[in-house]
mmCIF file of C-alpha atoms in Angstrom:
data_model
loop_
_atom_site.group_PDB
_atom_site.id
_atom_site.type_symbol
_atom_site.label_atom_id
_atom_site.label_comp_id
_atom_site.label_asym_id
_atom_site.label_seq_id
_atom_site.Cartn_x
_atom_site.Cartn_y
_atom_site.Cartn_z
ATOM 1 C CA SER A 1 0.000 0.000 0.000
ATOM 2 C CA ALA A 2 1.024 3.623 -0.502
ATOM 3 C CA MET A 3 0.375 6.774 1.509
ATOM 4 C CA ALA A 4 1.165 10.470 1.120
ATOM 5 C CA ALA A 5 0.049 13.812 2.541
ATOM 6 C CA ARG A 6 -0.796 16.864 0.470
ATOM 7 C CA GLY A 7 -2.455 20.133 1.362
ATOM 8 C CA GLY A 8 -3.909 19.063 4.703
ATOM 9 C CA ARG A 9 -5.189 15.734 3.380
ATOM 10 C CA ILE A 10 -4.033 12.133 3.687
ATOM 11 C CA VAL A 11 -4.034 10.068 0.501
ATOM 12 C CA CYS A 12 -4.004 6.260 0.671
ATOM 13 C CA ALA A 13 -3.970 3.670 -2.102
ATOM 14 C CA GLY A 14 -3.053 0.094 -2.841
ATOM 15 C CA ASP A 15 -5.533 -1.723 -0.613
ATOM 16 C CA PRO A 16 -5.251 -5.423 -1.590
ATOM 17 C CA ALA A 17 -9.059 -5.663 -1.814
ATOM 18 C CA ASN A 18 -9.191 -2.746 -4.304
ATOM 19 C CA PRO A 19 -5.647 -1.982 -5.533
ATOM 20 C CA ASN A 20 -6.544 0.758 -8.026
ATOM 21 C CA ARG A 21 -8.691 2.773 -5.576
ATOM 22 C CA VAL A 22 -7.299 6.085 -4.274
ATOM 23 C CA ASN A 23 -8.801 7.336 -0.988
ATOM 24 C CA ILE A 24 -8.458 11.021 -0.078
ATOM 25 C CA SER A 25 -9.265 12.196 3.446
ATOM 26 C CA SER A 26 -11.214 15.262 4.450
ATOM 27 C CA TYR A 27 -9.312 18.546 4.683
ATOM 28 C CA VAL A 28 -7.889 19.198 8.143
ATOM 29 C CA PRO A 29 -6.454 22.721 8.600
ATOM 30 C CA PHE A 30 -2.933 22.847 9.963
ATOM 31 C CA GLY A 31 -3.004 23.592 13.686
ATOM 32 C CA ALA A 32 -6.666 22.529 14.049
ATOM 33 C CA THR A 33 -7.603 21.854 17.658
ATOM 34 C CA THR A 34 -11.231 20.825 17.177
ATOM 35 C CA ASP A 35 -11.876 17.494 15.433
ATOM 36 C CA PRO A 36 -8.335 17.293 13.988
ATOM 37 C CA PHE A 37 -8.804 13.761 12.654
ATOM 38 C CA PRO A 38 -9.168 13.198 8.892
ATOM 39 C CA GLN A 39 -12.343 11.430 7.804
ATOM 40 C CA PHE A 40 -13.027 9.173 4.825
ATOM 41 C CA PRO A 41 -16.812 9.514 4.220
ATOM 42 C CA ALA A 42 -18.621 7.284 1.725
ATOM 43 C CA SER A 43 -19.985 10.264 -0.221
ATOM 44 C CA PRO A 44 -18.756 13.860 0.045
ATOM 45 C CA GLN A 45 -21.203 16.648 0.872
ATOM 46 C CA THR A 46 -18.770 19.577 0.570
ATOM 47 C CA SER A 47 -15.514 20.093 -1.331
ATOM 48 C CA SER A 48 -13.539 19.753 1.924
ATOM 49 C CA ASP A 49 -14.897 16.218 2.544
ATOM 50 C CA GLY A 50 -12.936 13.083 1.802
ATOM 51 C CA TRP A 51 -13.607 11.070 -1.341
ATOM 52 C CA SER A 52 -12.203 8.257 -3.483
ATOM 53 C CA PHE A 53 -11.767 7.272 -7.121
ATOM 54 C CA ASP A 54 -10.375 4.427 -9.221
ATOM 55 C CA VAL A 55 -7.251 5.155 -11.272
ATOM 56 C CA GLY A 56 -8.168 2.632 -13.956
ATOM 57 C CA PRO A 57 -11.048 0.399 -14.947
ATOM 58 C CA SER A 58 -9.272 -2.784 -13.904
ATOM 59 C CA PRO A 59 -7.963 -3.854 -10.494
ATOM 60 C CA ALA A 60 -4.948 -5.240 -12.383
ATOM 61 C CA GLU A 61 -3.505 -1.722 -12.187
ATOM 62 C CA GLN A 62 -2.149 -1.215 -8.686
ATOM 63 C CA ILE A 63 -0.940 1.996 -7.058
ATOM 64 C CA LEU A 64 2.527 1.183 -5.732
ATOM 65 C CA TYR A 65 3.956 4.558 -4.743
ATOM 66 C CA MET A 66 2.878 8.178 -4.233
ATOM 67 C CA VAL A 67 5.037 11.304 -4.211
ATOM 68 C CA ASP A 68 3.996 14.820 -3.173
ATOM 69 C CA GLY A 69 5.692 17.591 -5.126
ATOM 70 C CA ASP A 70 4.206 20.366 -7.244
ATOM 71 C CA ALA A 71 1.298 17.899 -7.599
ATOM 72 C CA LEU A 72 0.520 14.492 -6.170
ATOM 73 C CA TYR A 73 2.152 11.812 -8.315
ATOM 74 C CA LEU A 74 0.593 8.341 -8.375
ATOM 75 C CA LEU A 75 2.866 5.590 -9.668
ATOM 76 C CA SER A 76 1.359 2.246 -10.614
ATOM 77 C CA ASN A 77 2.511 -0.952 -12.270
ATOM 78 C CA GLU A 78 1.109 0.384 -15.577
ATOM 79 C CA ALA A 79 1.552 4.178 -15.619
ATOM 80 C CA ALA A 80 2.428 7.379 -13.776
ATOM 81 C CA TYR A 81 -0.258 10.001 -13.056
ATOM 82 C CA SER A 82 -0.461 13.413 -11.447
ATOM 83 C CA ILE A 83 -3.362 15.178 -9.778
ATOM 84 C CA TYR A 84 -3.187 18.728 -8.450
ATOM 85 C CA ASP A 85 -6.602 19.484 -6.984
ATOM 86 C CA LEU A 86 -7.731 17.141 -4.183
ATOM 87 C CA SER A 87 -11.051 18.925 -3.533
ATOM 88 C CA ALA A 88 -14.000 16.555 -3.471
ATOM 89 C CA PRO A 89 -16.064 16.649 -6.678
ATOM 90 C CA ILE A 90 -19.519 17.852 -5.700
ATOM 91 C CA GLY A 91 -22.042 17.084 -8.439
ATOM 92 C CA GLY A 92 -19.458 16.682 -11.150
ATOM 93 C CA ALA A 93 -16.474 14.874 -12.535
ATOM 94 C CA ILE A 94 -13.321 14.267 -10.542
ATOM 95 C CA PRO A 95 -10.547 16.851 -10.836
ATOM 96 C CA PRO A 96 -8.205 16.212 -13.786
ATOM 97 C CA LEU A 97 -5.964 13.172 -13.406
ATOM 98 C CA PHE A 98 -3.109 13.511 -15.887
ATOM 99 C CA ARG A 99 -1.445 10.392 -17.289
ATOM 100 C CA ILE A 100 2.225 11.308 -17.565
ATOM 101 C CA VAL A 101 3.715 8.149 -19.000
ATOM 102 C CA GLY A 102 2.360 4.733 -19.929
ATOM 103 C CA LYS A 103 5.133 2.797 -18.216
ATOM 104 C CA GLY A 104 4.805 1.483 -14.719
ATOM 105 C CA ILE A 105 7.186 1.114 -11.834
ATOM 106 C CA ILE A 106 8.043 -2.103 -10.122
ATOM 107 C CA GLY A 107 9.817 -2.200 -6.792
ATOM 108 C CA ARG A 108 11.062 0.464 -4.401
ATOM 109 C CA ARG A 109 14.247 1.230 -6.374
ATOM 110 C CA ALA A 110 12.250 2.102 -9.474
ATOM 111 C CA ALA A 111 9.962 4.279 -7.361
ATOM 112 C CA THR A 112 12.966 6.133 -5.944
ATOM 113 C CA TRP A 113 14.272 6.708 -9.479
ATOM 114 C CA ALA A 114 10.853 8.010 -10.559
ATOM 115 C CA GLU A 115 10.701 10.357 -7.548
ATOM 116 C CA GLN A 116 14.074 11.888 -8.419
ATOM 117 C CA SER A 117 13.101 12.175 -12.102
ATOM 118 C CA LEU A 118 9.803 13.966 -11.459
#
């Protein structure tokens, strides 16, 4: 499984039961003292809520590594993606997920190479 943090949210992926699912937590402001725990609701009601999406149509594609930089980079066994906006899609399509390259990573060494290259 893979995990990263970006913009006050926790992003998790690679659950063996659903390996191509990306789960994004609710927004938690830095320094919050009331209810500072991220939530992963089933359906978002506001753009600050948590949400999830599938990277590809098949569970054969598995998220192996995530890197936070100028965007959040999702590296799978089939491709590399980036997503900038993690706001929950309310009544619309998910924010743009850009496919950078159609080659996947395998293993931690390849992921480290990809991190340094991006």
